[in-house]
Short mmCIF file of C-alpha atoms and ligand atoms in Angstrom, two decimals:
data_model
loop_
_atom_site.label_atom_id
_atom_site.label_comp_id
_atom_site.label_asym_id
_atom_site.label_seq_id
_atom_site.Cartn_x
_atom_site.Cartn_y
_atom_site.Cartn_z
CA UNK A 1 0.08 0.25 -0.46
CA UNK A 2 1.61 3.68 -0.59
CA UNK A 3 0.02 6.37 -2.41
CA UNK A 4 0.92 6.35 -6.19
CA UNK A 5 1.90 10.11 -7.18
CA UNK A 6 2.98 11.65 -10.41
CA UNK A 7 6.29 11.88 -11.36
CA UNK A 8 7.30 15.68 -10.32
CA UNK A 9 7.94 16.46 -13.90
CA UNK A 10 3.73 16.67 -13.90
CA UNK A 11 4.30 18.77 -10.98
CA UNK A 12 6.17 21.34 -12.59
CA UNK A 13 4.14 22.42 -14.72
CA UNK A 14 2.07 25.61 -14.73
CA UNK A 15 -1.11 25.39 -12.54
CA UNK A 16 -4.87 24.57 -14.34
CA UNK A 17 -5.67 27.93 -13.64
CA UNK A 18 -9.66 27.44 -15.08
CA UNK A 19 -11.21 25.17 -12.78
CA UNK A 20 -13.38 27.73 -11.50
CA UNK A 21 -14.42 28.67 -15.02
CA UNK A 22 -15.47 24.76 -15.75
CA UNK A 23 -17.21 24.80 -13.03
CA UNK A 24 -19.12 27.56 -14.23
CA UNK A 25 -19.78 26.24 -17.37
CA UNK A 26 -20.88 22.95 -16.10
CA UNK A 27 -23.54 24.60 -13.76
CA UNK A 28 -24.98 26.58 -16.49
CA UNK A 29 -25.22 23.90 -18.61
CA UNK A 30 -26.64 21.27 -15.51
CA UNK A 31 -29.52 24.24 -14.87
CA UNK A 32 -29.90 23.92 -18.48
CA UNK A 33 -28.58 27.75 -18.88
CA UNK A 34 -27.47 28.65 -22.96
CA UNK A 35 -23.51 28.86 -23.61
CA UNK A 36 -21.93 29.84 -26.32
CA UNK A 37 -18.66 28.19 -26.12
CA UNK A 38 -15.69 30.79 -27.41
CA UNK A 39 -13.07 29.47 -25.79
CA UNK A 40 -11.86 26.08 -27.29
CA UNK A 41 -9.85 26.56 -30.71
CA UNK A 42 -11.02 23.18 -32.16
CA UNK A 43 -12.97 23.47 -36.06
CA UNK A 44 -16.20 23.54 -35.82
CA UNK A 45 -16.32 22.68 -39.66
CA UNK A 46 -16.63 19.08 -41.06
CA UNK A 47 -13.36 17.18 -42.94
CA UNK A 48 -14.02 18.27 -46.77
CA UNK A 49 -15.60 15.08 -48.27
CA UNK A 50 -12.70 13.54 -50.53
CA UNK A 51 -10.44 13.05 -47.40
CA UNK A 52 -13.31 10.97 -45.70
CA UNK A 53 -14.00 9.27 -49.33
CA UNK A 54 -9.99 8.53 -49.68
CA UNK A 55 -9.95 7.63 -45.73
CA UNK A 56 -12.59 4.77 -46.65
CA UNK A 57 -10.43 3.37 -50.24
CA UNK A 58 -7.42 3.37 -47.94
CA UNK A 59 -8.85 1.86 -44.36
CA UNK A 60 -9.52 -1.02 -46.64
CA UNK A 61 -6.16 -1.31 -48.26
CA UNK A 62 -4.38 -4.54 -46.02
CA UNK A 63 -0.89 -3.13 -46.58
CA UNK A 64 -1.70 -0.22 -44.17
CA UNK A 65 -2.75 -2.53 -41.49
CA UNK A 66 0.29 -3.00 -40.06
CA UNK A 67 3.09 -0.51 -38.63
CA UNK A 68 4.16 2.51 -41.05
CA UNK A 69 7.31 3.85 -40.78
CA UNK A 70 8.40 6.09 -38.04
CA UNK A 71 9.07 8.63 -40.59
CA UNK A 72 6.21 8.07 -42.21
CA UNK A 73 5.09 6.58 -45.29
CA UNK A 74 6.97 7.60 -48.41
CA UNK A 75 3.74 8.56 -50.41
CA UNK A 76 3.58 10.91 -46.99
CA UNK A 77 6.61 12.54 -47.13
CA UNK A 78 6.45 12.91 -50.91
CA UNK A 79 3.32 14.71 -50.66
CA UNK A 80 4.87 17.44 -48.06
CA UNK A 81 7.80 17.72 -49.77
CA UNK A 82 5.91 18.43 -53.26
CA UNK A 83 3.28 20.68 -50.95
CA UNK A 84 6.48 22.91 -49.85
CA UNK A 85 8.04 23.46 -53.42
CA UNK A 86 4.30 24.14 -54.96
CA UNK A 87 3.43 26.28 -51.75
CA UNK A 88 6.61 27.92 -51.02
CA UNK A 89 9.12 27.51 -53.96
CA UNK A 90 11.10 25.26 -51.10
CA UNK A 91 12.78 21.46 -52.51
CA UNK A 92 12.83 19.55 -49.31
CA UNK A 93 14.66 15.63 -49.74
CA UNK A 94 11.97 13.52 -48.22
CA UNK A 95 14.20 11.19 -47.30
CA UNK A 96 15.91 12.99 -44.71
CA UNK A 97 14.24 16.39 -44.52
CA UNK A 98 10.71 15.28 -43.86
CA UNK A 99 8.70 12.90 -40.97
CA UNK A 100 5.39 12.50 -40.45
CA UNK A 101 3.56 13.47 -36.60
CA UNK A 102 0.96 12.39 -34.96
CA UNK A 103 -0.77 15.71 -35.04
CA UNK A 104 2.10 19.20 -34.86
CA UNK A 105 1.07 18.73 -30.90
CA UNK A 106 2.80 15.27 -30.88
CA UNK A 107 6.44 17.15 -32.51
CA UNK A 108 6.07 20.13 -30.51
CA UNK A 109 6.34 18.37 -27.22
CA UNK A 110 8.53 15.75 -28.23
CA UNK A 111 11.43 18.33 -30.15
CA UNK A 112 12.96 18.95 -26.86
CA UNK A 113 13.16 15.08 -25.72
CA UNK A 114 15.05 14.33 -29.07
CA UNK A 115 17.12 17.92 -29.06
CA UNK A 116 17.60 19.51 -25.61
CA UNK A 117 20.00 17.85 -22.77
CA UNK A 118 18.55 18.69 -19.07
CA UNK A 119 19.46 22.19 -18.09
CA UNK A 120 19.97 24.02 -21.19
CA UNK A 121 17.84 26.80 -22.19
CA UNK A 122 14.59 26.46 -24.57
CA UNK A 123 13.23 30.26 -25.84
CA UNK A 124 9.59 30.32 -25.53
CA UNK A 125 7.02 32.83 -26.26
CA UNK A 126 4.59 34.41 -23.68
CA UNK A 127 2.09 34.36 -24.59
CA UNK A 128 2.44 31.26 -26.41
CA UNK A 129 1.01 28.04 -27.03
CA UNK A 130 1.44 25.53 -23.84
CA UNK A 131 2.85 22.39 -25.23
CA UNK A 132 5.98 24.97 -25.46
CA UNK A 133 7.05 24.98 -22.02
CA UNK A 134 5.34 21.13 -21.29
CA UNK A 135 7.94 19.52 -23.48
CA UNK A 136 10.28 21.99 -22.61
CA UNK A 137 9.56 20.56 -18.83
CA UNK A 138 9.60 17.21 -20.01
CA UNK A 139 12.82 17.35 -21.11
CA UNK A 140 14.48 19.01 -18.23
CA UNK A 141 15.47 21.80 -20.43
CA UNK A 142 15.48 25.52 -19.18
CA UNK A 143 12.57 27.51 -19.97
CA UNK A 144 13.26 31.50 -20.79
CA UNK A 145 10.04 33.33 -21.49
CA UNK A 146 10.31 36.06 -24.49
CA UNK A 147 7.59 38.52 -23.87
CA UNK A 148 5.36 39.02 -27.09
CA UNK A 149 4.58 42.74 -26.74
CA UNK A 150 1.90 44.53 -27.93
CA UNK A 151 3.55 47.73 -29.41
CA UNK A 152 6.07 45.51 -31.24
CA UNK A 153 2.99 42.98 -32.89
CA UNK A 154 3.05 40.48 -30.90
CA UNK A 155 6.60 39.63 -31.71
CA UNK A 156 9.54 38.74 -29.95
CA UNK A 157 12.14 42.02 -30.02
CA UNK A 158 14.61 40.00 -31.77
CA UNK A 159 17.27 42.59 -30.90
CA UNK A 160 16.55 42.03 -27.51
CA UNK A 161 17.95 38.28 -28.30
CA UNK A 162 21.32 38.87 -27.58
CA UNK A 163 21.86 41.32 -24.78
CA UNK A 164 19.62 38.87 -22.78
CA UNK A 165 22.51 35.92 -23.17
CA UNK A 166 20.75 34.17 -26.37
CA UNK A 167 24.36 32.59 -27.17
CA UNK A 168 23.37 29.92 -24.04
CA UNK A 169 20.19 29.37 -25.78
CA UNK A 170 19.59 26.04 -27.38
CA UNK A 171 16.47 25.92 -28.81
CA UNK A 172 13.48 28.91 -29.66
CA UNK A 173 10.12 27.82 -30.39
CA UNK A 174 8.37 30.80 -32.60
CA UNK A 175 4.80 30.22 -34.00
CA UNK A 176 2.67 32.99 -37.17
CA UNK A 177 0.14 33.39 -37.54
CA UNK A 178 0.15 33.30 -33.65
CA UNK A 179 -2.04 31.60 -31.26
CA UNK A 180 -3.66 33.13 -29.24
CA UNK A 181 -3.32 36.71 -30.44
CA UNK A 182 -3.86 36.13 -34.01
CA UNK A 183 -0.56 38.05 -35.16
CA UNK A 184 1.31 37.05 -38.36
CA UNK A 185 5.29 37.65 -38.91
CA UNK A 186 6.79 39.64 -42.00
CA UNK A 187 9.86 37.69 -43.85
CA UNK A 188 12.30 40.41 -42.39
CA UNK A 189 11.35 38.89 -38.89
CA UNK A 190 12.31 35.29 -40.30
CA UNK A 191 15.69 37.12 -42.25
CA UNK A 192 16.98 38.72 -38.28
CA UNK A 193 15.99 35.33 -36.34
CA UNK A 194 17.65 33.10 -38.81
CA UNK A 195 20.80 35.65 -38.67
CA UNK A 196 20.98 35.20 -35.31
CA UNK A 197 20.15 32.19 -34.71
CA UNK A 198 23.13 30.82 -37.36
CA UNK A 199 25.68 33.08 -35.19
CA UNK A 200 24.72 31.35 -31.64
CA UNK A 201 24.07 27.88 -33.17
CA UNK A 202 20.02 27.70 -31.72
CA UNK A 203 17.49 25.06 -33.82
CA UNK A 204 15.01 27.48 -34.35
CA UNK A 205 11.53 25.24 -34.62
CA UNK A 206 8.60 27.24 -36.17
CA UNK A 207 5.32 26.12 -35.66
CA UNK A 208 3.28 26.90 -38.97
CA UNK A 209 -0.06 25.60 -37.85
CA UNK A 210 -2.07 28.40 -38.95
CA UNK A 211 0.32 28.88 -41.79
CA UNK A 212 -2.99 28.79 -44.26
CA UNK A 213 -5.50 31.10 -42.03
CA UNK A 214 -3.77 34.35 -42.41
CA UNK A 215 -5.23 36.60 -44.67
CA UNK A 216 -2.35 37.00 -46.94
CA UNK A 217 -0.22 34.33 -47.73
CA UNK A 218 2.82 33.93 -45.65
CA UNK A 219 6.54 32.70 -45.71
CA UNK A 220 7.59 29.30 -44.61
CA UNK A 221 11.23 30.10 -41.92
CA UNK A 222 12.42 27.42 -44.66
CA UNK A 223 12.61 30.00 -47.44
CA UNK A 224 15.47 31.79 -46.12
CA UNK A 225 18.84 31.54 -46.58
CA UNK A 226 20.60 29.04 -44.48
CA UNK A 227 17.09 28.32 -42.48
CA UNK A 228 17.80 24.54 -42.90
CA UNK A 229 20.81 24.39 -41.25
CA UNK A 230 19.20 25.78 -38.28
CA UNK A 231 15.46 25.23 -38.46
CA UNK A 232 12.63 23.23 -38.79
CA UNK A 233 8.87 23.57 -39.50
CA UNK A 234 6.08 22.07 -37.71
CA UNK A 235 3.12 21.63 -39.67
CA UNK A 236 -0.88 20.55 -39.46
CA UNK A 237 -4.11 19.17 -41.45
CA UNK A 238 -5.78 20.16 -38.65
CA UNK A 239 -6.73 23.58 -38.43
CA UNK A 240 -6.35 23.83 -42.45
CA UNK A 241 -8.26 20.85 -43.13
CA UNK A 242 -10.69 20.78 -40.01
CA UNK A 243 -9.12 17.44 -39.01
CA UNK A 244 -8.19 17.97 -35.73
CA UNK A 245 -9.21 15.20 -34.09
CA UNK A 246 -7.35 12.84 -37.21
CA UNK A 247 -3.92 13.10 -35.48
CA UNK A 248 -1.77 14.28 -38.82
CA UNK A 249 1.00 16.68 -38.51
CA UNK A 250 4.79 17.17 -39.95
CA UNK A 251 8.16 18.23 -39.30
CA UNK A 252 10.33 19.75 -41.99
CA UNK A 253 13.85 21.28 -42.48
CA UNK A 254 17.33 20.93 -40.43
CA UNK A 255 18.34 16.91 -41.46
CA UNK A 256 20.13 16.71 -38.19
CA UNK A 257 16.83 17.84 -36.62
CA UNK A 258 14.65 15.36 -38.30
CA UNK A 259 17.05 12.62 -37.94
CA UNK A 260 16.67 12.67 -33.65
CA UNK A 261 13.31 13.43 -33.82
CA UNK A 262 12.62 10.13 -35.92
CA UNK A 263 14.84 8.43 -33.36
CA UNK A 264 12.71 9.45 -30.54
CA UNK A 265 9.71 8.69 -31.84
CA UNK A 266 10.40 5.06 -32.81
CA UNK A 267 10.95 4.61 -29.57
CA UNK A 268 7.61 5.60 -27.92
CA UNK A 269 5.01 5.29 -31.21
CA UNK A 270 4.57 3.29 -34.01
CA UNK A 271 3.20 6.17 -35.97
CA UNK A 272 -0.17 7.29 -37.14
CA UNK A 273 -2.17 5.49 -39.14
CA UNK A 274 -1.26 5.05 -42.95
CA UNK A 275 -4.76 4.84 -44.33
CA UNK A 276 -5.17 8.57 -42.02
CA UNK A 277 -1.72 9.75 -43.65
CA UNK A 278 -2.86 9.14 -47.11
CA UNK A 279 -6.09 10.75 -46.46
CA UNK A 280 -4.52 13.53 -45.11
CA UNK A 281 -2.42 14.19 -47.91
CA UNK A 282 -5.82 14.03 -50.34
CA UNK A 283 -5.84 17.36 -48.85
CA UNK A 284 -2.97 19.14 -50.95
CA UNK A 285 -5.00 18.46 -54.00
CA UNK A 286 -8.04 20.07 -53.01
CA UNK A 287 -6.43 22.80 -51.04
CA UNK A 288 -7.33 25.50 -53.56
CA UNK A 289 -11.15 24.80 -53.47
CA UNK A 290 -11.42 24.14 -49.90
CA UNK A 291 -9.41 27.20 -48.90
CA UNK A 292 -10.85 30.43 -49.87
CA UNK A 293 -13.91 29.33 -48.37
CA UNK A 294 -12.76 28.37 -44.99
CA UNK A 295 -10.89 31.65 -45.22
CA UNK A 296 -14.04 33.47 -45.52
CA UNK A 297 -15.62 32.36 -42.99
CA UNK A 298 -12.95 32.62 -40.67
CA UNK A 299 -12.60 36.14 -41.49
CA UNK A 300 -16.33 36.79 -41.50
CA UNK A 301 -16.80 35.82 -37.76
CA UNK A 302 -13.28 37.37 -36.51
CA UNK A 303 -14.99 41.12 -38.11
CA UNK A 304 -17.91 40.24 -36.26
CA UNK A 305 -16.00 39.54 -33.38
CA UNK A 306 -14.14 42.59 -33.60
CA UNK A 307 -16.50 44.99 -34.49
CA UNK A 308 -19.32 44.10 -32.07
CA UNK A 309 -15.91 43.96 -29.04
CA UNK A 310 -14.66 47.54 -30.20
CA UNK A 311 -18.90 48.84 -30.13
CA UNK A 312 -18.19 47.67 -26.19
CA UNK A 313 -15.13 49.97 -26.28
CA UNK A 314 -12.92 47.14 -25.56
CA UNK A 315 -9.40 47.26 -27.73
CA UNK A 316 -8.57 44.77 -30.28
CA UNK A 317 -5.99 44.11 -31.48
CA UNK A 318 -6.22 43.02 -35.20
CA UNK A 319 -5.85 39.81 -36.32
CA UNK A 320 -4.06 39.11 -39.23
CA UNK A 321 -4.92 35.42 -39.33
CA UNK A 322 -6.50 32.31 -37.36
CA UNK A 323 -9.96 32.18 -35.64
CA UNK A 324 -8.53 33.69 -32.73
CA UNK A 325 -9.30 37.76 -31.98
CA UNK A 326 -7.07 38.71 -28.85
CA UNK A 327 -8.33 41.78 -26.93
CA UNK A 328 -7.41 43.72 -23.16
CA UNK A 329 -9.27 43.16 -20.42
CA UNK A 330 -10.67 46.55 -19.36
CA UNK A 331 -10.47 48.15 -16.32
CA UNK A 332 -7.92 46.34 -13.98
CA UNK A 333 -9.47 43.12 -13.34
CA UNK A 334 -7.27 39.76 -13.53
CA UNK A 335 -8.20 38.18 -16.75
CA UNK A 336 -9.00 35.09 -15.02
CA UNK A 337 -11.65 36.83 -13.38
CA UNK A 338 -12.80 39.09 -15.98
CA UNK A 339 -14.03 35.87 -17.75
CA UNK A 340 -15.53 34.22 -15.17
CA UNK A 341 -17.81 37.58 -14.74
CA UNK A 342 -18.32 37.20 -18.92
CA UNK A 343 -19.37 33.52 -18.50
CA UNK A 344 -21.76 34.41 -15.15
CA UNK A 345 -23.54 37.02 -16.92
CA UNK A 346 -23.52 36.57 -20.47
CA UNK A 347 -22.95 32.75 -20.80
CA UNK A 348 -20.03 33.39 -23.19
CA UNK A 349 -17.06 31.57 -22.23
CA UNK A 350 -13.80 33.09 -23.03
CA UNK A 351 -10.24 32.18 -22.04
CA UNK A 352 -8.34 34.18 -20.08
CA UNK A 353 -4.93 35.36 -21.16
CA UNK A 354 -2.41 34.34 -18.05
CA UNK A 355 -3.58 30.47 -19.57
CA UNK A 356 -1.12 31.54 -22.23
CA UNK A 357 1.80 32.60 -19.66
CA UNK A 358 1.98 35.49 -17.51
CA UNK A 359 2.46 38.31 -20.34
CA UNK A 360 -0.90 37.12 -21.42
CA UNK A 361 -2.26 38.81 -18.15
CA UNK A 362 -4.88 41.52 -19.27
CA UNK A 363 -5.74 39.84 -22.17
CA UNK A 364 -8.55 37.62 -23.55
CA UNK A 365 -8.78 35.70 -25.87
CA UNK A 366 -12.04 34.87 -28.52
CA UNK A 367 -11.99 31.03 -30.67
CA UNK A 368 -14.05 31.62 -33.07
CA UNK A 369 -15.01 27.84 -34.11
CA UNK A 370 -19.04 28.88 -33.81
CA UNK A 371 -20.75 29.68 -36.55
CA UNK A 372 -20.88 33.78 -37.36
CA UNK A 373 -24.68 33.70 -35.78
CA UNK A 374 -23.83 32.21 -33.10
CA UNK A 375 -20.75 34.91 -32.51
CA UNK A 376 -23.33 37.70 -33.86
CA UNK A 377 -25.47 36.55 -30.69
CA UNK A 378 -22.50 36.41 -28.29
CA UNK A 379 -21.79 40.11 -28.83
CA UNK A 380 -25.44 40.74 -28.58
CA UNK A 381 -25.28 38.64 -24.99
CA UNK A 382 -22.38 40.58 -23.92
CA UNK A 383 -23.54 43.86 -24.80
CA UNK A 384 -27.05 42.99 -23.08
CA UNK A 385 -24.89 42.03 -19.75
CA UNK A 386 -23.85 45.59 -19.55
CA UNK A 387 -20.19 44.27 -18.54
CA UNK A 388 -18.24 46.73 -18.47
CA UNK A 389 -18.85 48.00 -14.92
CA UNK A 390 -16.56 45.76 -14.21
CA UNK A 391 -14.71 49.12 -15.15
CA UNK A 392 -15.85 51.20 -12.40
CA UNK A 393 -14.01 48.80 -10.14
CA UNK A 394 -17.45 46.95 -9.04
C1 PLP B 401 -3.60 23.80 -32.88
C2 PLP B 401 -2.47 24.00 -32.08
C3 PLP B 401 -1.31 23.09 -32.81
C4 PLP B 401 -1.57 21.54 -32.69
O1 PLP B 401 -2.18 20.98 -34.14
P1 PLP B 401 -2.42 19.33 -34.18
O2 PLP B 401 -3.80 19.38 -34.19
O3 PLP B 401 -1.79 18.77 -32.74
O4 PLP B 401 -1.69 19.43 -35.50
C5 PLP B 401 -0.02 23.34 -32.82
N1 PLP B 401 0.40 24.71 -32.65
C6 PLP B 401 -0.63 25.68 -31.99
C7 PLP B 401 -0.18 26.97 -31.74
C8 PLP B 401 -2.27 25.15 -32.19
O5 PLP B 401 -2.99 26.02 -31.50
#
């Protein structure tokens, strides 16, 4: 008889901050009160039908019922390489510079385990996707947080890297189009980042989960001269093709980093179901038909949310893409308290900025994975709730 306790590395993760909001949500649901959930970034629209058809066909192919190669099926790696050539003009060797992932989160979380030694520094955007920190903690790495500043368009201040000891960094994460802020990064940002990373021999991990969900086409970090010496990019079918439940993505770029990641994966998992890989790459063939409508849908929702919040007098950061809207908490409430009040008074679920890191405090995020009518209704409910009395310190 003994108490089973989680390992210290789990205890080292940041505390879960949303228990109170979850309870409120449950209580509302139990009472049958309306909830509009703008909390979770998980596409509401279905996966395109041709991908489903391809899955059905591939699922019947018994050759795909066996273990796939750790790095992914050859057809998968070739399709990702062909996509990079077509989309970015970047040539990748499918044998050495591409691997399949079981969703990009898997790769993002495993990269430090494959490439960072205990005690080595990992530079992490704050606010940011929480997996950069969890992966770092699990690998015993030392997290260093880079503030994403509103006045710099939520880009890290690259000119502050060297003065802050970037020569000690082993790995740096960046993520544009950005979750949670909706910010995008210009090519010049990647150019300077690659220059610094080469100078200090730091591996850059660019999380490109929203690469296709920007108003204007965004560059890949791998377009930059010298990038493949120091960078990998992580991509996903999840947001582009409404496939979050399928668990399929990729990592591309620096061959030594890809090799290390594949070697780690071959010891932990046995890859993503081959039929899922075959179905996912069907997406690249349909992207020209599929994407414009999807982008219009999100742009319309964002427009409604941005205008609605602004009408209420809130300061909203203009998103350049994604399905997120990032806004300042009015008055001097903590973001958790603010989102709890919003939920109580309107039934609208939002995410407190502090959940994405200390520098997210003072902000909240809307995830627009509900139809535009629901987003409109949410804005009306917020207006009715008259909640900005919060401002006068109630
Ligand atoms: C959604 C998301 C991902 C993960 O997507 P997968 O479903 O694991 O491919 C990665 N990075 C960011 C910033 C995300 O928001």
